[in-house]
PDB file of C-alpha atoms in Angstrom:
ATOM      1  CA  MET A   1     132.689 114.677 108.533  1.00 47.00           C
ATOM      2  CA  ARG A   2     132.907 118.287 109.670  1.00 57.00           C
ATOM      3  CA  ASP A   3     134.117 119.058 113.195  1.00 77.00           C
ATOM      4  CA  LYS A   4     130.497 119.634 114.212  1.00 90.00           C
ATOM      5  CA  VAL A   5     128.419 116.583 113.359  1.00 96.00           C
ATOM      6  CA  LYS A   6     125.000 117.464 111.933  1.00 96.00           C
ATOM      7  CA  ILE A   7     122.395 114.798 112.730  1.00 97.00           C
ATOM      8  CA  ILE A   8     118.814 114.931 111.452  1.00 97.00           C
ATOM      9  CA  PHE A   9     116.041 112.684 112.752  1.00 98.00           C
ATOM     10  CA  LEU A  10     113.152 112.066 110.344  1.00 98.00           C
ATOM     11  CA  GLY A  11     109.912 110.357 111.269  1.00 98.00           C
ATOM     12  CA  ASP A  12     106.328 110.574 112.429  1.00 98.00           C
ATOM     13  CA  SER A  13     104.838 111.525 115.813  1.00 96.00           C
ATOM     14  CA  ILE A  14     107.105 109.077 117.655  1.00 97.00           C
ATOM     15  CA  THR A  15     110.071 111.125 116.486  1.00 97.00           C
ATOM     16  CA  ASP A  16     108.203 114.441 116.658  1.00 95.00           C
ATOM     17  CA  ALA A  17     107.350 113.979 120.366  1.00 92.00           C
ATOM     18  CA  ASP A  18     105.853 117.500 120.503  1.00 87.00           C
ATOM     19  CA  HIS A  19     109.211 118.914 119.471  1.00 81.00           C
ATOM     20  CA  ASN A  20     107.828 122.390 118.886  1.00 70.00           C
ATOM     21  CA  LEU A  21     106.817 122.505 122.558  1.00 69.00           C
ATOM     22  CA  TYR A  22     110.035 121.208 124.132  1.00 56.00           C
ATOM     23  CA  PRO A  23     113.211 123.157 123.358  1.00 54.00           C
ATOM     24  CA  GLY A  24     116.459 121.323 123.864  1.00 51.00           C
ATOM     25  CA  ASN A  25     119.096 122.042 126.473  1.00 54.00           C
ATOM     26  CA  SER A  26     121.768 124.690 125.962  1.00 53.00           C
ATOM     27  CA  GLY A  27     119.404 126.765 123.826  1.00 53.00           C
ATOM     28  CA  ASP A  28     119.030 124.212 121.021  1.00 57.00           C
ATOM     29  CA  PRO A  29     115.422 124.466 119.778  1.00 57.00           C
ATOM     30  CA  CYS A  30     112.861 121.882 118.852  1.00 80.00           C
ATOM     31  CA  LEU A  31     114.141 118.529 120.059  1.00 91.00           C
ATOM     32  CA  GLY A  32     110.934 117.261 121.652  1.00 90.00           C
ATOM     33  CA  ASP A  33     110.355 115.126 124.705  1.00 91.00           C
ATOM     34  CA  GLY A  34     111.141 111.739 123.155  1.00 95.00           C
ATOM     35  CA  TYR A  35     114.031 109.601 122.025  1.00 97.00           C
ATOM     36  CA  VAL A  36     115.619 112.388 119.937  1.00 96.00           C
ATOM     37  CA  ARG A  37     116.143 114.549 122.989  1.00 94.00           C
ATOM     38  CA  GLN A  38     117.544 111.627 124.967  1.00 96.00           C
ATOM     39  CA  ILE A  39     120.028 110.794 122.206  1.00 97.00           C
ATOM     40  CA  ALA A  40     120.989 114.463 121.957  1.00 94.00           C
ATOM     41  CA  ASP A  41     121.659 114.660 125.691  1.00 94.00           C
ATOM     42  CA  ILE A  42     123.925 111.607 125.539  1.00 96.00           C
ATOM     43  CA  LEU A  43     125.859 112.858 122.511  1.00 96.00           C
ATOM     44  CA  ARG A  44     126.295 116.320 124.018  1.00 92.00           C
ATOM     45  CA  MET A  45     127.896 114.796 127.094  1.00 95.00           C
ATOM     46  CA  ARG A  46     130.215 112.706 124.936  1.00 94.00           C
ATOM     47  CA  MET A  47     130.943 115.343 122.303  1.00 94.00           C
ATOM     48  CA  PRO A  48     130.489 118.765 123.932  1.00 93.00           C
ATOM     49  CA  GLY A  49     130.114 121.489 121.353  1.00 91.00           C
ATOM     50  CA  ARG A  50     130.475 119.060 118.465  1.00 94.00           C
ATOM     51  CA  THR A  51     126.870 118.156 117.630  1.00 94.00           C
ATOM     52  CA  ASP A  52     124.159 119.939 115.678  1.00 93.00           C
ATOM     53  CA  ILE A  53     120.946 117.952 116.099  1.00 94.00           C
ATOM     54  CA  ARG A  54     117.591 118.595 114.434  1.00 94.00           C
ATOM     55  CA  ASN A  55     114.254 116.921 115.008  1.00 95.00           C
ATOM     56  CA  GLY A  56     112.494 116.586 111.640  1.00 95.00           C
ATOM     57  CA  GLY A  57     109.574 114.503 112.908  1.00 96.00           C
ATOM     58  CA  HIS A  58     106.008 115.291 111.816  1.00 96.00           C
ATOM     59  CA  ASP A  59     102.870 114.071 113.530  1.00 95.00           C
ATOM     60  CA  GLY A  60     100.888 111.742 111.261  1.00 96.00           C
ATOM     61  CA  PHE A  61     103.527 111.320 108.566  1.00 98.00           C
ATOM     62  CA  THR A  62     103.870 108.306 106.314  1.00 98.00           C
ATOM     63  CA  VAL A  63     106.930 107.612 104.183  1.00 98.00           C
ATOM     64  CA  GLN A  64     105.333 109.717 101.444  1.00 98.00           C
ATOM     65  CA  GLY A  65     105.244 112.655 103.847  1.00 98.00           C
ATOM     66  CA  LEU A  66     108.952 112.308 104.525  1.00 98.00           C
ATOM     67  CA  LEU A  67     109.612 112.359 100.792  1.00 98.00           C
ATOM     68  CA  ARG A  68     107.422 115.421 100.329  1.00 97.00           C
ATOM     69  CA  MET A  69     109.340 117.389 102.983  1.00 97.00           C
ATOM     70  CA  LEU A  70     112.767 115.900 102.324  1.00 98.00           C
ATOM     71  CA  GLU A  71     114.337 118.948 100.685  1.00 98.00           C
ATOM     72  CA  TYR A  72     113.371 121.259 103.540  1.00 96.00           C
ATOM     73  CA  ASP A  73     113.851 118.861 106.446  1.00 96.00           C
ATOM     74  CA  CYS A  74     117.013 117.159 105.270  1.00 97.00           C
ATOM     75  CA  LEU A  75     118.693 117.710 101.920  1.00 97.00           C
ATOM     76  CA  SER A  76     119.112 121.488 102.139  1.00 96.00           C
ATOM     77  CA  ARG A  77     120.742 121.134 105.566  1.00 94.00           C
ATOM     78  CA  ARG A  78     123.681 118.988 104.408  1.00 96.00           C
ATOM     79  CA  PRO A  79     123.564 116.432 107.236  1.00 97.00           C
ATOM     80  CA  ASP A  80     126.330 114.055 108.254  1.00 97.00           C
ATOM     81  CA  VAL A  81     123.931 111.476 109.713  1.00 98.00           C
ATOM     82  CA  VAL A  82     120.247 110.945 108.921  1.00 98.00           C
ATOM     83  CA  SER A  83     118.157 108.746 111.200  1.00 98.00           C
ATOM     84  CA  ILE A  84     114.746 107.530 109.998  1.00 98.00           C
ATOM     85  CA  LEU A  85     111.898 105.975 111.979  1.00 98.00           C
ATOM     86  CA  ILE A  86     108.773 105.536 109.848  1.00 98.00           C
ATOM     87  CA  GLY A  87     106.134 102.938 109.075  1.00 98.00           C
ATOM     88  CA  SER A  88     103.522 102.997 111.836  1.00 98.00           C
ATOM     89  CA  ASN A  89     101.203 105.362 109.964  1.00 98.00           C
ATOM     90  CA  ASP A  90     101.757 103.402 106.762  1.00 98.00           C
ATOM     91  CA  ALA A  91     100.577 100.335 108.675  1.00 98.00           C
ATOM     92  CA  ALA A  92      97.577 102.353 109.859  1.00 98.00           C
ATOM     93  CA  VAL A  93      96.710 103.140 106.236  1.00 98.00           C
ATOM     94  CA  CYS A  94      96.840  99.438 105.435  1.00 98.00           C
ATOM     95  CA  MET A  95      94.638  98.537 108.384  1.00 97.00           C
ATOM     96  CA  SER A  96      92.050 101.225 107.659  1.00 97.00           C
ATOM     97  CA  THR A  97      91.799 100.583 103.910  1.00 98.00           C
ATOM     98  CA  GLY A  98      92.426  96.840 103.657  1.00 97.00           C
ATOM     99  CA  ARG A  99      95.356  97.410 101.320  1.00 98.00           C
ATOM    100  CA  THR A 100      98.731  95.716 101.688  1.00 98.00           C
ATOM    101  CA  PRO A 101     102.114  97.458 101.995  1.00 98.00           C
ATOM    102  CA  GLU A 102     102.713  96.452  98.366  1.00 98.00           C
ATOM    103  CA  GLU A 103      99.458  98.087  97.282  1.00 98.00           C
ATOM    104  CA  ILE A 104     100.370 101.390  98.956  1.00 98.00           C
ATOM    105  CA  CYS A 105     103.830 101.152  97.308  1.00 98.00           C
ATOM    106  CA  PHE A 106     105.656 101.322 100.626  1.00 98.00           C
ATOM    107  CA  ALA A 107     108.854  99.718  99.318  1.00 98.00           C
ATOM    108  CA  GLU A 108     109.045 102.055  96.326  1.00 98.00           C
ATOM    109  CA  TYR A 109     108.666 105.168  98.488  1.00 98.00           C
ATOM    110  CA  TYR A 110     111.111 103.953 101.145  1.00 98.00           C
ATOM    111  CA  ARG A 111     113.698 103.058  98.502  1.00 98.00           C
ATOM    112  CA  ALA A 112     113.246 106.489  96.926  1.00 98.00           C
ATOM    113  CA  LEU A 113     113.693 108.149 100.330  1.00 98.00           C
ATOM    114  CA  LEU A 114     116.990 106.442 101.074  1.00 98.00           C
ATOM    115  CA  GLY A 115     118.141 106.825  97.482  1.00 98.00           C
ATOM    116  CA  ARG A 116     117.615 110.580  97.402  1.00 98.00           C
ATOM    117  CA  ILE A 117     119.426 111.084 100.705  1.00 98.00           C
ATOM    118  CA  GLN A 118     122.402 109.096  99.464  1.00 97.00           C
ATOM    119  CA  GLN A 119     122.453 110.724  96.048  1.00 97.00           C
ATOM    120  CA  GLU A 120     122.168 114.294  97.305  1.00 97.00           C
ATOM    121  CA  THR A 121     124.142 114.191 100.562  1.00 97.00           C
ATOM    122  CA  GLU A 122     127.132 112.381 102.005  1.00 96.00           C
ATOM    123  CA  ALA A 123     125.198 111.398 105.112  1.00 97.00           C
ATOM    124  CA  ARG A 124     125.372 108.032 106.789  1.00 97.00           C
ATOM    125  CA  LEU A 125     121.954 106.455 107.275  1.00 98.00           C
ATOM    126  CA  VAL A 126     120.407 104.944 110.388  1.00 98.00           C
ATOM    127  CA  CYS A 127     117.088 103.185 109.744  1.00 98.00           C
ATOM    128  CA  MET A 128     114.865 102.058 112.612  1.00 98.00           C
ATOM    129  CA  GLY A 129     112.009  99.627 112.157  1.00 98.00           C
ATOM    130  CA  PRO A 130     108.412 100.430 113.162  1.00 98.00           C
ATOM    131  CA  PHE A 131     106.698  98.877 116.160  1.00 98.00           C
ATOM    132  CA  ILE A 132     103.296  98.365 117.758  1.00 98.00           C
ATOM    133  CA  PHE A 133     102.191  97.090 121.160  1.00 98.00           C
ATOM    134  CA  PRO A 134      99.233  94.669 121.444  1.00 97.00           C
ATOM    135  CA  GLN A 135      97.749  96.869 124.169  1.00 91.00           C
ATOM    136  CA  PRO A 136      94.960  97.732 123.508  1.00 93.00           C
ATOM    137  CA  LEU A 137      94.273  94.296 122.090  1.00 94.00           C
ATOM    138  CA  GLU A 138      92.993  95.604 118.743  1.00 94.00           C
ATOM    139  CA  TYR A 139      96.577  96.460 117.804  1.00 97.00           C
ATOM    140  CA  SER A 140      97.506  92.788 117.824  1.00 97.00           C
ATOM    141  CA  ARG A 141      95.933  92.672 114.332  1.00 97.00           C
ATOM    142  CA  TRP A 142      98.524  95.209 113.180  1.00 98.00           C
ATOM    143  CA  ILE A 143     101.529  93.072 114.073  1.00 98.00           C
ATOM    144  CA  PRO A 144     101.820  91.126 110.779  1.00 98.00           C
ATOM    145  CA  VAL A 145     101.719  94.379 108.802  1.00 98.00           C
ATOM    146  CA  ILE A 146     104.281  96.028 111.084  1.00 98.00           C
ATOM    147  CA  GLN A 147     106.533  92.998 110.705  1.00 98.00           C
ATOM    148  CA  GLU A 148     106.167  93.043 106.926  1.00 98.00           C
ATOM    149  CA  ILE A 149     107.094  96.728 106.809  1.00 98.00           C
ATOM    150  CA  GLU A 150     110.022  96.065 109.129  1.00 98.00           C
ATOM    151  CA  GLU A 151     111.374  93.368 106.824  1.00 98.00           C
ATOM    152  CA  THR A 152     110.934  95.638 103.801  1.00 98.00           C
ATOM    153  CA  GLU A 153     112.887  98.369 105.544  1.00 98.00           C
ATOM    154  CA  ARG A 154     115.589  95.917 106.605  1.00 98.00           C
ATOM    155  CA  LYS A 155     116.056  94.740 103.023  1.00 98.00           C
ATOM    156  CA  ILE A 156     116.156  98.240 101.544  1.00 98.00           C
ATOM    157  CA  ALA A 157     118.493  99.472 104.287  1.00 98.00           C
ATOM    158  CA  ALA A 158     120.878  96.641 103.386  1.00 98.00           C
ATOM    159  CA  GLU A 159     120.708  97.648  99.710  1.00 98.00           C
ATOM    160  CA  HIS A 160     121.840 101.128 100.708  1.00 98.00           C
ATOM    161  CA  ARG A 161     124.406  99.939 103.266  1.00 97.00           C
ATOM    162  CA  ALA A 162     122.467 101.707 105.988  1.00 98.00           C
ATOM    163  CA  LEU A 163     122.537 100.729 109.636  1.00 98.00           C
ATOM    164  CA  PHE A 164     119.237  99.029 110.531  1.00 98.00           C
ATOM    165  CA  ILE A 165     117.865  98.847 114.079  1.00 98.00           C
ATOM    166  CA  PRO A 166     114.758  96.659 114.598  1.00 98.00           C
ATOM    167  CA  LEU A 167     112.585  97.929 117.442  1.00 98.00           C
ATOM    168  CA  HIS A 168     109.358  95.889 117.469  1.00 98.00           C
ATOM    169  CA  ASN A 169     110.646  92.770 119.213  1.00 98.00           C
ATOM    170  CA  LEU A 170     113.001  94.746 121.442  1.00 98.00           C
ATOM    171  CA  LEU A 171     110.240  96.969 122.800  1.00 98.00           C
ATOM    172  CA  ASN A 172     107.686  94.197 123.144  1.00 98.00           C
ATOM    173  CA  ARG A 173     110.093  91.937 125.020  1.00 98.00           C
ATOM    174  CA  GLU A 174     110.735  94.729 127.483  1.00 97.00           C
ATOM    175  CA  ALA A 175     106.993  95.493 127.739  1.00 98.00           C
ATOM    176  CA  GLU A 176     106.241  91.857 128.527  1.00 97.00           C
ATOM    177  CA  ARG A 177     108.881  91.939 131.243  1.00 96.00           C
ATOM    178  CA  SER A 178     108.145  95.270 132.873  1.00 95.00           C
ATOM    179  CA  GLY A 179     104.543  96.010 131.851  1.00 96.00           C
ATOM    180  CA  TYR A 180     103.110  97.681 128.762  1.00 97.00           C
ATOM    181  CA  GLN A 181     101.961 100.763 130.640  1.00 96.00           C
ATOM    182  CA  ARG A 182     105.555 101.605 131.504  1.00 97.00           C
ATOM    183  CA  LEU A 183     106.549 101.830 127.833  1.00 98.00           C
ATOM    184  CA  THR A 184     103.429 103.088 126.054  1.00 97.00           C
ATOM    185  CA  ALA A 185     100.341 105.076 126.945  1.00 90.00           C
ATOM    186  CA  ASP A 186      98.261 104.038 123.940  1.00 97.00           C
ATOM    187  CA  GLY A 187      99.938 101.096 122.175  1.00 97.00           C
ATOM    188  CA  ILE A 188     101.737 103.307 119.657  1.00 97.00           C
ATOM    189  CA  HIS A 189     103.471 106.231 121.357  1.00 97.00           C
ATOM    190  CA  LEU A 190     106.256 105.881 123.878  1.00 98.00           C
ATOM    191  CA  THR A 191     106.523 106.943 127.472  1.00 97.00           C
ATOM    192  CA  ARG A 192     109.809 108.421 128.610  1.00 96.00           C
ATOM    193  CA  GLU A 193     110.937 104.940 129.618  1.00 98.00           C
ATOM    194  CA  GLY A 194     110.002 103.560 126.208  1.00 98.00           C
ATOM    195  CA  ALA A 195     111.853 106.392 124.491  1.00 98.00           C
ATOM    196  CA  GLU A 196     114.872 105.604 126.640  1.00 98.00           C
ATOM    197  CA  ILE A 197     114.980 102.052 125.232  1.00 98.00           C
ATOM    198  CA  VAL A 198     114.974 103.421 121.673  1.00 98.00           C
ATOM    199  CA  ALA A 199     117.663 105.970 122.519  1.00 98.00           C
ATOM    200  CA  ARG A 200     119.815 103.320 124.173  1.00 98.00           C
ATOM    201  CA  ALA A 201     119.499 101.008 121.160  1.00 98.00           C
ATOM    202  CA  TRP A 202     120.392 103.871 118.798  1.00 98.00           C
ATOM    203  CA  ILE A 203     123.495 104.781 120.789  1.00 98.00           C
ATOM    204  CA  GLN A 204     124.554 101.159 121.159  1.00 98.00           C
ATOM    205  CA  GLU A 205     124.233 100.355 117.455  1.00 98.00           C
ATOM    206  CA  THR A 206     125.820 103.561 116.192  1.00 98.00           C
ATOM    207  CA  ASP A 207     128.692 102.954 118.621  1.00 97.00           C
ATOM    208  CA  ARG A 208     129.066  99.434 117.280  1.00 96.00           C
ATOM    209  CA  ALA A 209     129.172 100.822 113.743  1.00 96.00           C
ATOM    210  CA  GLY A 210     131.826 103.363 114.727  1.00 94.00           C
ATOM    211  CA  MET A 211     129.663 106.182 113.470  1.00 92.00           C
ATOM    212  CA  PHE A 212     131.096 108.944 115.664  1.00 86.00           C
ATOM    213  CA  ILE A 213     134.699 107.816 115.910  1.00 71.00           C
TER     214      ILE A 213
END
């Protein structure tokens, strides 16, 4: 890796977290008010002057959206680490159309996403699984689809020797303990406390993998 580690976060609105409205500290633009900013703050304290962090999240994106914007958001920027959190909107497509993840070709697109990053960069990959909260109750019907997408991502991440971080059970266990309203405002998006759990898991698992040593 270069002396300054370039990290790009790809994803949907959970990653986006209004990043065009919330500049980062120390003049770094466009980090958002979610888990990306929290991770950036931790890494800056640990590695002052040695990180270059970009939020490449897009509100409403599916895995196809990430592929469509991959050259601009990721490949052209020559990252050292690429972190991906996607799948909730793909699950929404399934729930609204009655199609399965197989029928919307989720695995094929996700495999293509990871494959292109590995073929065209030297970046290490961090893949995070999607999640949903059964509050409001209607989202409980989404859980099997979310879990299926999570397992697909886990398998494909293993094929590409990527670090995989499952979030669904982690977040829901904490929500059951401390209350759903503390972690999510709408069953999908995270409060600051919910984002902190994701950031903490990301730091813990990348530390365990020795990613920044």
